[in-house]
């Protein structure tokens, strides 16, 4: 299965959840938002949201600074 995470293809040998895809980019416990195929998914549903071949995932991390 291949999914696209922030524009980069990632190949998974087996099932992959949205939480798994987010973990490819960040381990931040807060300040992270994720969407699958343009639909924002609540953090509480990341683990139960199973990805399918060809899904496009966008992960955004809040950055603070001046």
XYZ file of C-alpha atoms in Angstrom:
66
model
C 0.000 0.000 0.000
C 1.275 3.472 -0.855
C 0.041 6.664 0.793
C 1.198 10.220 0.203
C 2.171 12.114 3.354
C 2.778 15.843 2.878
C 3.537 15.236 -0.781
C 5.951 12.320 -0.247
C 4.965 8.741 -1.098
C 5.343 6.185 1.696
C 5.036 2.445 1.185
C 3.512 0.403 4.003
C 3.803 -3.373 4.141
C 0.467 -3.721 5.915
C -2.428 -1.764 7.351
C -1.655 1.790 8.386
C -3.641 4.148 10.570
C -3.598 7.913 10.422
C -1.722 7.861 13.753
C 1.006 5.768 12.068
C 1.254 8.260 9.204
C 1.490 11.236 11.565
C 4.253 9.446 13.501
C 6.331 9.387 10.300
C 6.660 13.177 10.595
C 6.363 14.156 14.235
C 6.182 12.849 17.767
C 4.773 16.146 19.053
C 2.054 15.479 21.637
C 0.142 18.687 20.820
C -0.131 21.302 18.101
C -0.613 18.810 15.273
C -3.508 18.624 12.812
C -4.087 15.969 10.159
C -6.331 15.532 7.146
C -7.033 12.559 4.874
C -7.982 13.374 1.294
C -8.785 16.949 2.296
C -10.966 16.057 5.312
C -9.668 17.043 8.753
C -9.718 14.135 11.208
C -10.053 14.720 14.964
C -7.024 13.527 16.946
C -9.243 11.137 18.927
C -9.992 9.280 15.678
C -6.425 9.006 14.335
C -5.835 5.500 15.673
C -9.134 4.162 14.330
C -8.810 5.882 10.933
C -7.395 3.225 8.620
C -5.738 4.416 5.432
C -6.256 3.009 1.962
C -3.913 2.742 -0.984
C -3.527 6.134 -2.636
C -4.792 8.215 0.299
C -3.297 11.690 0.607
C -2.456 12.782 4.136
C -1.530 16.311 5.190
C 0.073 16.840 8.582
C 0.492 20.370 9.941
C 2.439 21.245 13.076
C 1.968 24.568 14.854
C 5.177 26.556 15.234
C 5.668 29.324 17.727
C 8.230 32.055 17.439
C 8.848 35.645 16.688
